Structure formats: structure tokens, C-alpha cells
Short mmCIF file of C-alpha atoms (C1' of nucleotides) in Angstrom, two decimals:
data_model
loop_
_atom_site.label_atom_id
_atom_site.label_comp_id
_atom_site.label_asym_id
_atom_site.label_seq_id
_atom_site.Cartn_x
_atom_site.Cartn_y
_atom_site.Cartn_z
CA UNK A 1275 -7.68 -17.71 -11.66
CA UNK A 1276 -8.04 -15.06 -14.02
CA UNK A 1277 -6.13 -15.28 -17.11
CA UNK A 1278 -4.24 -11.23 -17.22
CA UNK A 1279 -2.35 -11.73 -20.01
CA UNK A 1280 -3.02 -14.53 -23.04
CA UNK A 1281 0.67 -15.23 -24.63
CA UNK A 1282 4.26 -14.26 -24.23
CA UNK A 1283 3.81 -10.66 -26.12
CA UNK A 1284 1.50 -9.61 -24.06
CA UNK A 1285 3.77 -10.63 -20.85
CA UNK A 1286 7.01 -8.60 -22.53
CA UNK A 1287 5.99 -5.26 -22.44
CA UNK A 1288 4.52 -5.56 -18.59
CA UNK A 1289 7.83 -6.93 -17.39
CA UNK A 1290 9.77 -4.41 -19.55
CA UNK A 1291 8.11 -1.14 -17.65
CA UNK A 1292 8.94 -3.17 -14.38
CA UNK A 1293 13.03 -3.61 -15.84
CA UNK A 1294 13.06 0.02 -17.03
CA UNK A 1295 12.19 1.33 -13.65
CA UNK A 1296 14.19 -0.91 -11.91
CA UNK A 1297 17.39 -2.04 -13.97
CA UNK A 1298 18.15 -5.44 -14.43
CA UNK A 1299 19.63 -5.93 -10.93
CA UNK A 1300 16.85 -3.94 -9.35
CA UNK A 1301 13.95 -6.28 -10.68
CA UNK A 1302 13.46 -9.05 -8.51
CA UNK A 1303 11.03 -11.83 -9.25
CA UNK A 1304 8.85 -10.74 -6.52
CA UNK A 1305 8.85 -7.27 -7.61
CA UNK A 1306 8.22 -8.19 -11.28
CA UNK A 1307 5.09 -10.40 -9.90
CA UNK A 1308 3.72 -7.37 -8.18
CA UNK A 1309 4.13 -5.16 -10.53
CA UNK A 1310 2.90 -7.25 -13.75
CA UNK A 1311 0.11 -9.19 -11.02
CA UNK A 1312 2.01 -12.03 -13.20
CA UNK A 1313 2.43 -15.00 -10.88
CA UNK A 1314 6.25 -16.57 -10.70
CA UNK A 1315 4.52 -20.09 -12.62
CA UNK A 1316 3.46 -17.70 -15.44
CA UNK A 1317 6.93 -16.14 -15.34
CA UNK A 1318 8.51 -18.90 -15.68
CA UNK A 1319 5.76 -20.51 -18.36
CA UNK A 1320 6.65 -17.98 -20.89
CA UNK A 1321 10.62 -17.22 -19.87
CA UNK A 1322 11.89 -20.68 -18.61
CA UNK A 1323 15.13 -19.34 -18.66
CA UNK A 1324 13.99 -16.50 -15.68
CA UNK A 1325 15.04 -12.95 -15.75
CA UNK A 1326 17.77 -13.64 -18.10
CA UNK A 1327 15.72 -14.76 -20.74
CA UNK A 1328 13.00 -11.96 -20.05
CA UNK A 1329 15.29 -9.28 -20.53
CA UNK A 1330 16.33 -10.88 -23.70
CA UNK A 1331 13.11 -10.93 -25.10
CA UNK A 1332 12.24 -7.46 -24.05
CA UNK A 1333 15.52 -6.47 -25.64
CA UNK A 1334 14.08 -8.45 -29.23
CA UNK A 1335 10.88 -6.63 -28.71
CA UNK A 1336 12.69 -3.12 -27.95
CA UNK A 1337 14.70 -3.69 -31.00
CA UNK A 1338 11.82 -4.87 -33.21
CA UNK A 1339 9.91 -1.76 -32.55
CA UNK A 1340 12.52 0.37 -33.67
CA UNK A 1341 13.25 -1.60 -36.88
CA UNK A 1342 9.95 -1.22 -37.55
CA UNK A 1343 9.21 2.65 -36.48
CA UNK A 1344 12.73 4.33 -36.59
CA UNK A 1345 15.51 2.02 -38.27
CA UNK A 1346 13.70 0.59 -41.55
CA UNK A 1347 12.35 3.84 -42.89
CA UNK A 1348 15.81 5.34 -42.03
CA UNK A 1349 17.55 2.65 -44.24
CA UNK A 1350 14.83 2.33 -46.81
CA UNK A 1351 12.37 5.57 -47.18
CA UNK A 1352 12.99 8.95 -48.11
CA UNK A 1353 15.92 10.22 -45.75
CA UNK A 1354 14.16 14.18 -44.93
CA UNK A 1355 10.61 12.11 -44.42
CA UNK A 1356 12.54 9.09 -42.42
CA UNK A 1357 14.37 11.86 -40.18
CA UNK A 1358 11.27 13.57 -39.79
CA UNK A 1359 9.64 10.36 -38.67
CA UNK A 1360 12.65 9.30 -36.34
CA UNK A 1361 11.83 12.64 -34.59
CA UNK A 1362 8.01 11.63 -34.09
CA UNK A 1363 8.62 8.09 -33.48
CA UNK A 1364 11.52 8.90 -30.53
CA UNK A 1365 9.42 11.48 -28.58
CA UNK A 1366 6.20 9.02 -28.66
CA UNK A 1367 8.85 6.17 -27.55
CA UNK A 1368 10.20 7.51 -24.95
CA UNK A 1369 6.82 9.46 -23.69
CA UNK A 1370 8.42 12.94 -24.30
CA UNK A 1371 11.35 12.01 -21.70
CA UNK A 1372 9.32 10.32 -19.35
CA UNK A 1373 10.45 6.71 -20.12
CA UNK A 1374 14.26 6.02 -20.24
CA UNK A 1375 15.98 3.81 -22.97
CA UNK A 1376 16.32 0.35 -21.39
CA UNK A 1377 19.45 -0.39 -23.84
CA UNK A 1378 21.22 2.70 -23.39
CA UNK A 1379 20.27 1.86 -19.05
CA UNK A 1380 21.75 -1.93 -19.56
CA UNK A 1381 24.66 0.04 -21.41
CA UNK A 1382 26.08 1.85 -18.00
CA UNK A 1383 26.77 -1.34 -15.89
CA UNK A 1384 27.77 -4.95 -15.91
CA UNK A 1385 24.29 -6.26 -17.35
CA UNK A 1386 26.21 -4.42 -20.62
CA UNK A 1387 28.44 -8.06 -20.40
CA UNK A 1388 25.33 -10.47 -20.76
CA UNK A 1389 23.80 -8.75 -23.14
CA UNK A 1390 26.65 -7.09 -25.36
CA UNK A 1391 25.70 -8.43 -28.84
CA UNK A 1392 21.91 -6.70 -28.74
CA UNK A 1393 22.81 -3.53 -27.15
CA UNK A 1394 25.78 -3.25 -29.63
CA UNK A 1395 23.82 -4.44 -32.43
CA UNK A 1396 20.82 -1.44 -31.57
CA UNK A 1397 23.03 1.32 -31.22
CA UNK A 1398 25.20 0.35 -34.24
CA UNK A 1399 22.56 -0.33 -36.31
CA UNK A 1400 20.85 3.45 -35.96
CA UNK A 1401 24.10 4.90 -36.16
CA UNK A 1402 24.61 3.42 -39.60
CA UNK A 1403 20.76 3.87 -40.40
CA UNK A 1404 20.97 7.56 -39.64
CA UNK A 1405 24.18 7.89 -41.22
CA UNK A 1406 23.66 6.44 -44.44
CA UNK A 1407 20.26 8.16 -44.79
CA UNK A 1408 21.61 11.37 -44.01
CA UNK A 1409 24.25 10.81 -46.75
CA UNK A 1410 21.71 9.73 -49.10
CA UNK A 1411 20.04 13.53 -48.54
CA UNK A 1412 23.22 14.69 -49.27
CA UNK A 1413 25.31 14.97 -46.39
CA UNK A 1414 29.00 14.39 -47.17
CA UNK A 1415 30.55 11.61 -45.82
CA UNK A 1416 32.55 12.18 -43.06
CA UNK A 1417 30.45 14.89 -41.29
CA UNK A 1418 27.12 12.26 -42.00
CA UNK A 1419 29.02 9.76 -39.72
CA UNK A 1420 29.33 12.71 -36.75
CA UNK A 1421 26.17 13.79 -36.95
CA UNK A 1422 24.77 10.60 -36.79
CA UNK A 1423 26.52 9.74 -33.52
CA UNK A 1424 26.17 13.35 -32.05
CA UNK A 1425 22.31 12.64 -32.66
CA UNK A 1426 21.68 9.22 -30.97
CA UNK A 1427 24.15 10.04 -27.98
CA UNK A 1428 22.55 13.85 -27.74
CA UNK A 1429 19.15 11.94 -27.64
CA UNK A 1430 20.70 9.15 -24.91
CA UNK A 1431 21.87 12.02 -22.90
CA UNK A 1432 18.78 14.20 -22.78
CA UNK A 1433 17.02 11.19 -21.59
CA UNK A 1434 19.93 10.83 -18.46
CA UNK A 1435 19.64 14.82 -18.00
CA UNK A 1436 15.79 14.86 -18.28
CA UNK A 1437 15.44 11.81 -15.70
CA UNK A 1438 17.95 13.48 -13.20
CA UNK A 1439 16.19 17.01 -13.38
CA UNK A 1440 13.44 15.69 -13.45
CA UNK A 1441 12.08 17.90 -15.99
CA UNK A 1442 10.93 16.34 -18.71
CA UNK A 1443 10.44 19.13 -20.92
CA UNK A 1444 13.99 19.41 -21.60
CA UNK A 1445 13.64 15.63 -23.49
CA UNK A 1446 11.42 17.31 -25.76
CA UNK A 1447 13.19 20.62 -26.43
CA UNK A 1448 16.73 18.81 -26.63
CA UNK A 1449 14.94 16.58 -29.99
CA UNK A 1450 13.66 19.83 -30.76
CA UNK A 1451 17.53 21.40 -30.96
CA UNK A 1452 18.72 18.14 -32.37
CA UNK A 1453 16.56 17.76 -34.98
CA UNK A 1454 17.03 21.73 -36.20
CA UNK A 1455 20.97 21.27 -35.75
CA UNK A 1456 20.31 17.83 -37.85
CA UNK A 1457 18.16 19.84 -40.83
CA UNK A 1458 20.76 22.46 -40.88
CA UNK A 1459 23.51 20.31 -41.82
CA UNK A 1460 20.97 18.67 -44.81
CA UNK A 1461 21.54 20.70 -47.78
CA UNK A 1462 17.81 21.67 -49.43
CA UNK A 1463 15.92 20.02 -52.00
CA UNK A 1464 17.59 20.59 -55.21
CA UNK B 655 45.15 -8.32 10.05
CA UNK B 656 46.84 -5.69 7.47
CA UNK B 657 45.53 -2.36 7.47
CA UNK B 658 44.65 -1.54 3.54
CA UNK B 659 42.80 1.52 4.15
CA UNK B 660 43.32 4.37 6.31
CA UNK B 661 40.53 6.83 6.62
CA UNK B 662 37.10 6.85 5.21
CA UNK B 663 38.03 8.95 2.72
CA UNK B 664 40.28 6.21 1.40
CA UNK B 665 37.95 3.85 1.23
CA UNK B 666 35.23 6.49 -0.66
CA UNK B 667 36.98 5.66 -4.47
CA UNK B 668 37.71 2.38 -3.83
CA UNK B 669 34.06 1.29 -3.04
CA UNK B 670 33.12 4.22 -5.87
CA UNK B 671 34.70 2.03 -8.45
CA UNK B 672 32.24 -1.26 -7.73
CA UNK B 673 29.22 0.75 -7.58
CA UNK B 674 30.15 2.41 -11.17
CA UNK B 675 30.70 -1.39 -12.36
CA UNK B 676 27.49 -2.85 -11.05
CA UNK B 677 25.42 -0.43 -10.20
CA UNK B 678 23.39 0.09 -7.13
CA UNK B 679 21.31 -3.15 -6.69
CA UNK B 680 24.03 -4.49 -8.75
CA UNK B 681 26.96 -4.04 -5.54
CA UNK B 682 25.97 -6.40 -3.16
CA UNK B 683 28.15 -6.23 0.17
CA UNK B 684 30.13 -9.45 -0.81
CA UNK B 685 30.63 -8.28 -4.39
CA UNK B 686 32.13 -4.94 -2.58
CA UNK B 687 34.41 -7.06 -0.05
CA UNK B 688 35.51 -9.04 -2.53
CA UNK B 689 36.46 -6.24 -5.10
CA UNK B 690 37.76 -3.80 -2.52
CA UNK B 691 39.51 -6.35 -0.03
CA UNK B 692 37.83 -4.85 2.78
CA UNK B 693 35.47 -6.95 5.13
CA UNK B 694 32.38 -5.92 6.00
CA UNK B 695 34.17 -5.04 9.55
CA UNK B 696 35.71 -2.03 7.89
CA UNK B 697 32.72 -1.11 5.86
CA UNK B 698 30.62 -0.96 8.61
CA UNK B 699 32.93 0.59 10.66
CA UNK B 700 33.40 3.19 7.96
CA UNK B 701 29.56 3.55 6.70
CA UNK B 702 27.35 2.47 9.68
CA UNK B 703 24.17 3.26 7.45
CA UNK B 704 25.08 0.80 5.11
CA UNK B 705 24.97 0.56 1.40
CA UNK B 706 22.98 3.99 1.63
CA UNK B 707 25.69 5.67 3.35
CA UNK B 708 28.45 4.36 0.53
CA UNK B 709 26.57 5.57 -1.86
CA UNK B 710 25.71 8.59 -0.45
CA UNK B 711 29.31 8.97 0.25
CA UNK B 712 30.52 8.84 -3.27
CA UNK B 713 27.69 11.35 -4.58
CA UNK B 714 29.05 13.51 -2.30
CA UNK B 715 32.98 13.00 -3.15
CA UNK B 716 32.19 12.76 -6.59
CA UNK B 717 30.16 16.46 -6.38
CA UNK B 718 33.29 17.89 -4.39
CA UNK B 719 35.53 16.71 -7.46
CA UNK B 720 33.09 18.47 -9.76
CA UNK B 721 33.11 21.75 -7.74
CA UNK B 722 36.79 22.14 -7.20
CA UNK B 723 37.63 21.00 -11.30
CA UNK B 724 34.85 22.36 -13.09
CA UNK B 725 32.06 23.72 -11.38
CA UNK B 726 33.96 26.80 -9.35
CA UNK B 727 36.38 27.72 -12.43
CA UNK B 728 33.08 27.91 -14.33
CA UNK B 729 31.87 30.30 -11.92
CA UNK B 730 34.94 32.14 -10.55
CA UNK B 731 37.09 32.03 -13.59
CA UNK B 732 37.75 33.42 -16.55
CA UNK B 733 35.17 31.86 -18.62
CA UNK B 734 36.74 31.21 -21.86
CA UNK B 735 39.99 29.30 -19.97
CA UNK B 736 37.32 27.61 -17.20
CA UNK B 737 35.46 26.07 -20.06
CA UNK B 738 38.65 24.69 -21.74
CA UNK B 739 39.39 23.28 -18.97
CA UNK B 740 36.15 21.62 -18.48
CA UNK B 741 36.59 19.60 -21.36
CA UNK B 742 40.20 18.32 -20.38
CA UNK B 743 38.31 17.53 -16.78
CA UNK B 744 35.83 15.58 -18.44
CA UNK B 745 38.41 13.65 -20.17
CA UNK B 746 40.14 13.15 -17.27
CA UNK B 747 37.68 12.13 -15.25
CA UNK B 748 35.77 9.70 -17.65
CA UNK B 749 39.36 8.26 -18.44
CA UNK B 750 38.58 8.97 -22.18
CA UNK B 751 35.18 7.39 -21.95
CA UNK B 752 36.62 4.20 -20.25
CA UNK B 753 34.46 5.21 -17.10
CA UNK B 754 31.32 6.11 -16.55
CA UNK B 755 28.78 8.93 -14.63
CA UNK B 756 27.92 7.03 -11.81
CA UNK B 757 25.33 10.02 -10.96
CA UNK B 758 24.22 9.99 -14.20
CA UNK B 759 23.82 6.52 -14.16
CA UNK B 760 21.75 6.54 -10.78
CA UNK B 761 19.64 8.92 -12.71
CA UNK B 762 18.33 6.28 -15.12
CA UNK B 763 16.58 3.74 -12.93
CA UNK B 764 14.41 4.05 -9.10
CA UNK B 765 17.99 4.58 -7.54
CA UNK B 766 17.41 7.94 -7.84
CA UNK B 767 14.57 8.16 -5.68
CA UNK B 768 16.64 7.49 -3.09
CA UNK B 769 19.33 10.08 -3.90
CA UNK B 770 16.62 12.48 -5.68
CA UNK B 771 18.79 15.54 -4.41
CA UNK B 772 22.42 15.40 -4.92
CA UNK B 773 21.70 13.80 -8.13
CA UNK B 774 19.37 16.90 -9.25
CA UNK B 775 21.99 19.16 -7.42
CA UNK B 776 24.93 18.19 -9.61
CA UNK B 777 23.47 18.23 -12.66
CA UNK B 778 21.80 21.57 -12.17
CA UNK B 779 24.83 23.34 -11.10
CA UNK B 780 26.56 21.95 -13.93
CA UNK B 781 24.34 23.19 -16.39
CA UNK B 782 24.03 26.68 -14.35
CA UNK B 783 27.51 27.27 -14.37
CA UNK B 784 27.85 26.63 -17.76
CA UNK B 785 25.30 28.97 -18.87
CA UNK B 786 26.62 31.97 -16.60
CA UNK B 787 30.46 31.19 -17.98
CA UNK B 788 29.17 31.43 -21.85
CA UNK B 789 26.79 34.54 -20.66
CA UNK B 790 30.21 36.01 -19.82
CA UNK B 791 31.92 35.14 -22.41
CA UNK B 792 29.31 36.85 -24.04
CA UNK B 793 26.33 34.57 -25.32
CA UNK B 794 23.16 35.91 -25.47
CA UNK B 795 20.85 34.46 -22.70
CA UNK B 796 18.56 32.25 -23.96
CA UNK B 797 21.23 30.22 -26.26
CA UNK B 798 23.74 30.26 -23.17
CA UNK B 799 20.77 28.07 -21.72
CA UNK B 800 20.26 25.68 -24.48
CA UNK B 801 24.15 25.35 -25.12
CA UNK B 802 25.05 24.60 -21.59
CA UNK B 803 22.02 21.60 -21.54
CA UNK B 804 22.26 20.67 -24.86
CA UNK B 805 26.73 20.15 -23.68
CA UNK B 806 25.76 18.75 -20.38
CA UNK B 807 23.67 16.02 -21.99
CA UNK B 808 25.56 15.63 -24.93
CA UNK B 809 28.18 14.27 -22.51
CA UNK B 810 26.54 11.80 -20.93
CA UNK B 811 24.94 10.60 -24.28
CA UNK B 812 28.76 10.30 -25.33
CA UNK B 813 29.54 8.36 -22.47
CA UNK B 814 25.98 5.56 -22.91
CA UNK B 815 27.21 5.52 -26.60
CA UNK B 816 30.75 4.62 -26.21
CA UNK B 817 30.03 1.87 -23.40
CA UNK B 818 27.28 0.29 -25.81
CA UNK B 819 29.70 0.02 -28.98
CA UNK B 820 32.10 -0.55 -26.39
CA UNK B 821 34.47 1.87 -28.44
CA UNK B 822 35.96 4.42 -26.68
CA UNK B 823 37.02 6.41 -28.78
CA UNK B 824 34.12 8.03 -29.35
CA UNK B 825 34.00 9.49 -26.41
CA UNK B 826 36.98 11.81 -26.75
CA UNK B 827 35.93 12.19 -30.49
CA UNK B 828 32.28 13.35 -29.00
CA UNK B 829 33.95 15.84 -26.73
CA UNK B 830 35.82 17.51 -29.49
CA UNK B 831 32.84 17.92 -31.37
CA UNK B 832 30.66 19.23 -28.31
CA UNK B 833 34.09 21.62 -27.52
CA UNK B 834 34.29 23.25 -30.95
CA UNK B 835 30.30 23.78 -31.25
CA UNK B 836 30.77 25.65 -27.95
CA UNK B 837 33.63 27.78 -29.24
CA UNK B 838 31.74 28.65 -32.24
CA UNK B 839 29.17 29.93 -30.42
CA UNK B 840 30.89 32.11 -28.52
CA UNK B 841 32.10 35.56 -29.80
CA UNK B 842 35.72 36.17 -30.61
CA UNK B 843 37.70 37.96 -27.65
CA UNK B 844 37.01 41.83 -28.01
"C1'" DA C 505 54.57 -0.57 28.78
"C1'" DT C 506 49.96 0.03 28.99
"C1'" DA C 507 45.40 1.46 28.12
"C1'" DA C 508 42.26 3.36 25.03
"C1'" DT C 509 41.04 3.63 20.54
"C1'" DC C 510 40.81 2.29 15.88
"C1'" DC C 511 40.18 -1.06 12.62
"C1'" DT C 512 39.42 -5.87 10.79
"C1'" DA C 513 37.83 -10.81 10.09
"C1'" DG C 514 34.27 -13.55 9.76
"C1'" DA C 515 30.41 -16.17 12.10
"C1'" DC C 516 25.85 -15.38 12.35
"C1'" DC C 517 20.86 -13.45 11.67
"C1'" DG C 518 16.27 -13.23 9.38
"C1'" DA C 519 14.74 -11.84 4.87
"C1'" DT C 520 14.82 -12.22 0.23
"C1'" DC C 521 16.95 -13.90 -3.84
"C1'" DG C 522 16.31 -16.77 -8.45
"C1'" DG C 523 14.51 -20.90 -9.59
"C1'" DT C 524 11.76 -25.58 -9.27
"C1'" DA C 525 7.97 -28.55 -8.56
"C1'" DT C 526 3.39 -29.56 -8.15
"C1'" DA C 527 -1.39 -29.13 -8.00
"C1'" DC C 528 -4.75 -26.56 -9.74
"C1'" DT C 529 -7.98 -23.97 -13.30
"C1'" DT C 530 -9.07 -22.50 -17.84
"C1'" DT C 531 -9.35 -23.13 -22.70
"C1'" DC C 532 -10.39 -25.40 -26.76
"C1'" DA C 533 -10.19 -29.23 -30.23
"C1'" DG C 534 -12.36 -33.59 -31.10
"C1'" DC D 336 -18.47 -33.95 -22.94
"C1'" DT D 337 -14.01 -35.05 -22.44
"C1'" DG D 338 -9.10 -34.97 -22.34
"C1'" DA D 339 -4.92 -32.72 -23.60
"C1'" DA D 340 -2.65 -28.46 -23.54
"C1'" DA D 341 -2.08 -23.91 -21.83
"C1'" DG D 342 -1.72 -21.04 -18.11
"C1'" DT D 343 -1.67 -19.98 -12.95
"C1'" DA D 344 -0.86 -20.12 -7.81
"C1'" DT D 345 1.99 -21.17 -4.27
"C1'" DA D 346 4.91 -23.95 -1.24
"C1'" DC D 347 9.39 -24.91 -1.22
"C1'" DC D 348 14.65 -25.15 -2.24
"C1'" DG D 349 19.55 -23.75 -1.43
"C1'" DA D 350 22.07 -19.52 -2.03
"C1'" DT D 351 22.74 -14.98 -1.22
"C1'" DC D 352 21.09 -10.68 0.45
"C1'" DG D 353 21.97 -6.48 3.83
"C1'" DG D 354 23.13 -6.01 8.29
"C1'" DT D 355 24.78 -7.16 13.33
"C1'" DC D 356 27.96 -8.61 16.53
"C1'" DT D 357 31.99 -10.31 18.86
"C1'" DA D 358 36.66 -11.27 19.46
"C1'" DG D 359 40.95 -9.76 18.61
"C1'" DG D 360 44.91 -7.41 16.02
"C1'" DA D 361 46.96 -2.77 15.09
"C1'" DT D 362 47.91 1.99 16.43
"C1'" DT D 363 48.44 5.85 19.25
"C1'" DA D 364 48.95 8.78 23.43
"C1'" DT D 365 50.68 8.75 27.75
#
DNA sequence: ATAATCCTAGACCGATCGGTATACTTTCAG
DNA sequence: CTGAAAGTATACCGATCGGTCTAGGATTAT
């Protein structure tokens, strides 16, 4: 009896892959045990409330990361440098198109109902991050707001298109267009 | 022992509308019966293959909806009216964002393995016949490309956004946006 | 009216589902 | 060294899965 995997963190991101491939619906126990080589009594050890609870905590850990990489500097750093970083942090994320966004995947069908309040909260929250940084760079107000939703759905939807192509270089030159469409809307540095 | 359904092709939408809801792994036969009203009797009278079949069923009727409203007057028409009426298509069909892209949604998890082709098929001639209408119209090759993608995917970002803040609205407000970008980037009628 | 066909209801099948319980090993503090 | 706590493996549970099948109602052509 080996020990894989030593506490809950390490167990989230190994289930996560397995939900992201498979959707919520998709990921069985036994096909979460394969995948992770997690047995069902370890499952259940860290997530005693079963695949519910799992996908909660990968949507936490999802959401943490981005506070951390993409949503904090937003709301708190220098908006060009933040937006700059955003740009970095979203092509490592998503492995230049060749991961999907688990959120925006729960989004599409009912698993949206059980887990409304994070998904909102993720989306709204770098809607509003983007927004008010872009306005703090000098965007005016009402067009900050667009282009702040334009960017996280253009970004959503190059995943979907990139995915059903199956050509992930179009992720990476759709953030390349978004981000120059994004800079030319920011007036320069006075 | 009413009869609710005529033909196959009746049953097509109705069966269309559960998968949209839950999903692939998420439409389990007895969800289907009991959201339809029609017994497995009829569904395997209709779709011998199964689940497969439905599904494969609905790519296809949802493609032939796509070729006769958007994809063939963006290839046979005049370009300038076929892409106008694209966007009142799109409206149409996405009931203003209340719906989703059930291909597009496919396209997210290991569903589209399964349905690899039409899913790559209708995305591709999307974006194709987009670029050739704007190359008529007049746009300069390369940016025909990028526009058409970059207006493919920004309406299916539009459509993960507006189910995850579960606002509608933005939907329609995203099309707008994506519409007049497109018209600016076309030249003015000679 | 009748026969052939089309369509439907629902019992039934083995497999798999999510989840529980238990017996086991490993780890580590005392 | 020992015992409690942490972590793991797996048999097992009732429910549900996708799919099959049969009996019979509805429809149509003759």
C-alpha cells in the first residue's frame, strides 16, 4: 500500500484533470480511481461528501489560483502590468488551449444548478477585476465594462473553438488578438 | 397508447432539448423518457443505435439548420446582407442567449471523441464561410481569417458567459458588439 | 374488414452507478 | 516500542444505467 498522494491538495488537482476531461456527469468513481490510481476509501477519506464535494473543492482550488495569479493583481497592481500578466498567466493556465476551463464547462449544462454561486462568483469577479483595472488605466467607463466582458467570453470561446478544431494554436493567437484589441482601447502612458 | 410523435424527425428537437440541458453523460434514457414523454419503445424504435444515434441525430439536424440559415447565405449570398442575417440567426437560434451550442458544448469534454467529425465539420465551415463572405465584401485575406475565428468564438464565449452570470442579456449585448466590429472592418459599399 | 405495418408501454437484463463499511497498512508522537 | 491517527483496498449495497424484448394498440393500404 503505497501512499500516491499525502493530503487533500495533492488529491484535488488529480481528480480535477479527470473532471475536466470528463465533465461532471462523465466522471464516474471508477473512472476517477483509474485515472488518479486513487482508491474509492481514499476518495472518500478526503471528500466524504463524494463527487459533489470533489468538484467543490476543485472549484475552491480553480478559483484560488486565479485570485492569486490573474484576479488580485488585476484588482490591486498596476492595471498595463496586471493585464500583461493576465495574458501570461491564462495561456500557462490553460496550456496554450490545450486544457479547457472547468467553470466555463460546468457553465453549459445542469451541473451549472449545483454549483451556481462559484461559477457565478469566478466569472463575475474577473469581469469586475478586469473592468475596474482597465478603468483605472484610463479606460472610460462604459466601454471598460464591454471590453471586459468581450475579453473573458472571447477567451471562453477560443477555448470551445480551439477544443472543437482541434487546433490549439488558435487559443494562443485568439489571446494574442485579444490582448492587442485590449491595449488598443488603453490610452498610453501620460 | 397516444401517438405524441410522428416521424423521427419529430422526435430529433424534442430529445435535442434534454441533451442541451444535461449534457451527454448527463441524459440518461429515463431522464430522456421522462422529459420527452416518449418510452424507450419509441426511442428505440426511432434510434436503434442508442444514445449514439440521438446524438448523432441532432449534430446532424442541428448542422442542416446551420447550412440552410447561415452557412449557404454566407456562401451563396450577397455577403454584406448574408452576414446580417447571421447575427439575427444566431439570436434566433440561441433564443437571446437563453440556449445553448450543444456542439459547442460537446466540444468541451471526451464527448467529442466520439463525434470528433461533425463537431470539427461545423465549426470549420462556419468559420470558412465567414472568411470567404468578408473576403467578398472586400477584407483583405489574412484579417478575413482572424475576424471570422475571432466572431465564431466570440459567440460561443458569449453564450458560456451569459449561462455562468446566468444573465442573458449579455448575450444579445455581446452580439451587437461582435456585429458592429465586423461592420467596421469591412469597407463601405463602392 | 382485415392484414401488415408502425409505434408504444414497460418488464426485464447484466453492468455500472455513487456511496458505505470494514479490515488492513503506514505514519508518527509519546 | 507502542498505540492512535491517517490513509488505503476492496467487498458490498440498493439504485440506476444503457439496452433488449415482448405484447399489444394505432394506422394504413387493400
Amino acid at each position: 500500500m503505497t501512499r500516491l498522494v499525502f493530503e487533500k491538495a495533492d488529491a484535488v488537482p488529480l481528480v480535477a484533470e479527470v473532471f475536466r476531461e470528463l465533465g461532471f456527469e462523465g466522471a464516474s468513481l471508477s473512472r476517477i480511481t483509474e485515472r488518479t490510481g486513487l482508491g474509492k476509501g481514499s476518495l472518500y477519506h478526503f471528500f466524504p461528501g463524494g463527487k459533489e464535494e470533489m468538484a467543490a473543492a476543485i472549484l475552491a482550488d480553480i478559483d484560488a489560483w486565479f485570485v492569486r495569479h490573474v484576479f488580485e493583481p488585476l484588482e490591486k497592481g498596476e492595471p498595463r502590468a496586471a493585464i500583461a500578466q493576465m495574458w501570461r498567466s491564462v495561456n500557462t493556465y490553460f496550456r496554450s488551449g490545450r486544457r479547457i476551463c472547468l467553470v466555463g464547462a460546468f457553465a453549459l449544462d445542469e451541473t451549472r444548478d449545483r454549483f451556481a454561486a462559484p461559477i457565478h462568483r469566478y466569472f463575475a469577479r474577473w469581469v469586475e477585476a478586469l473592468r475596474r483595472a482597465l478603468m483605472r488605466a484610463g479606460v472610460e467607463g462604459a466601454a471598460a465594462g464591454q471590453f471586459a466582458e468581450q475579453t473573458v467570453a472571447g477567451i471562453q470561446g477560443a477555448l470551445v473553438l480551439a477544443r472543437a478544431l482541434n487546433k490549439n494554436a488558435l487559443f494562443t493567437r485568439a489571446l494574442t488578438r485579444l490582448a492587442q484589441r485590449l491595449d488598443a482601447g488603453i490610452p498610453t502612458q501620460p
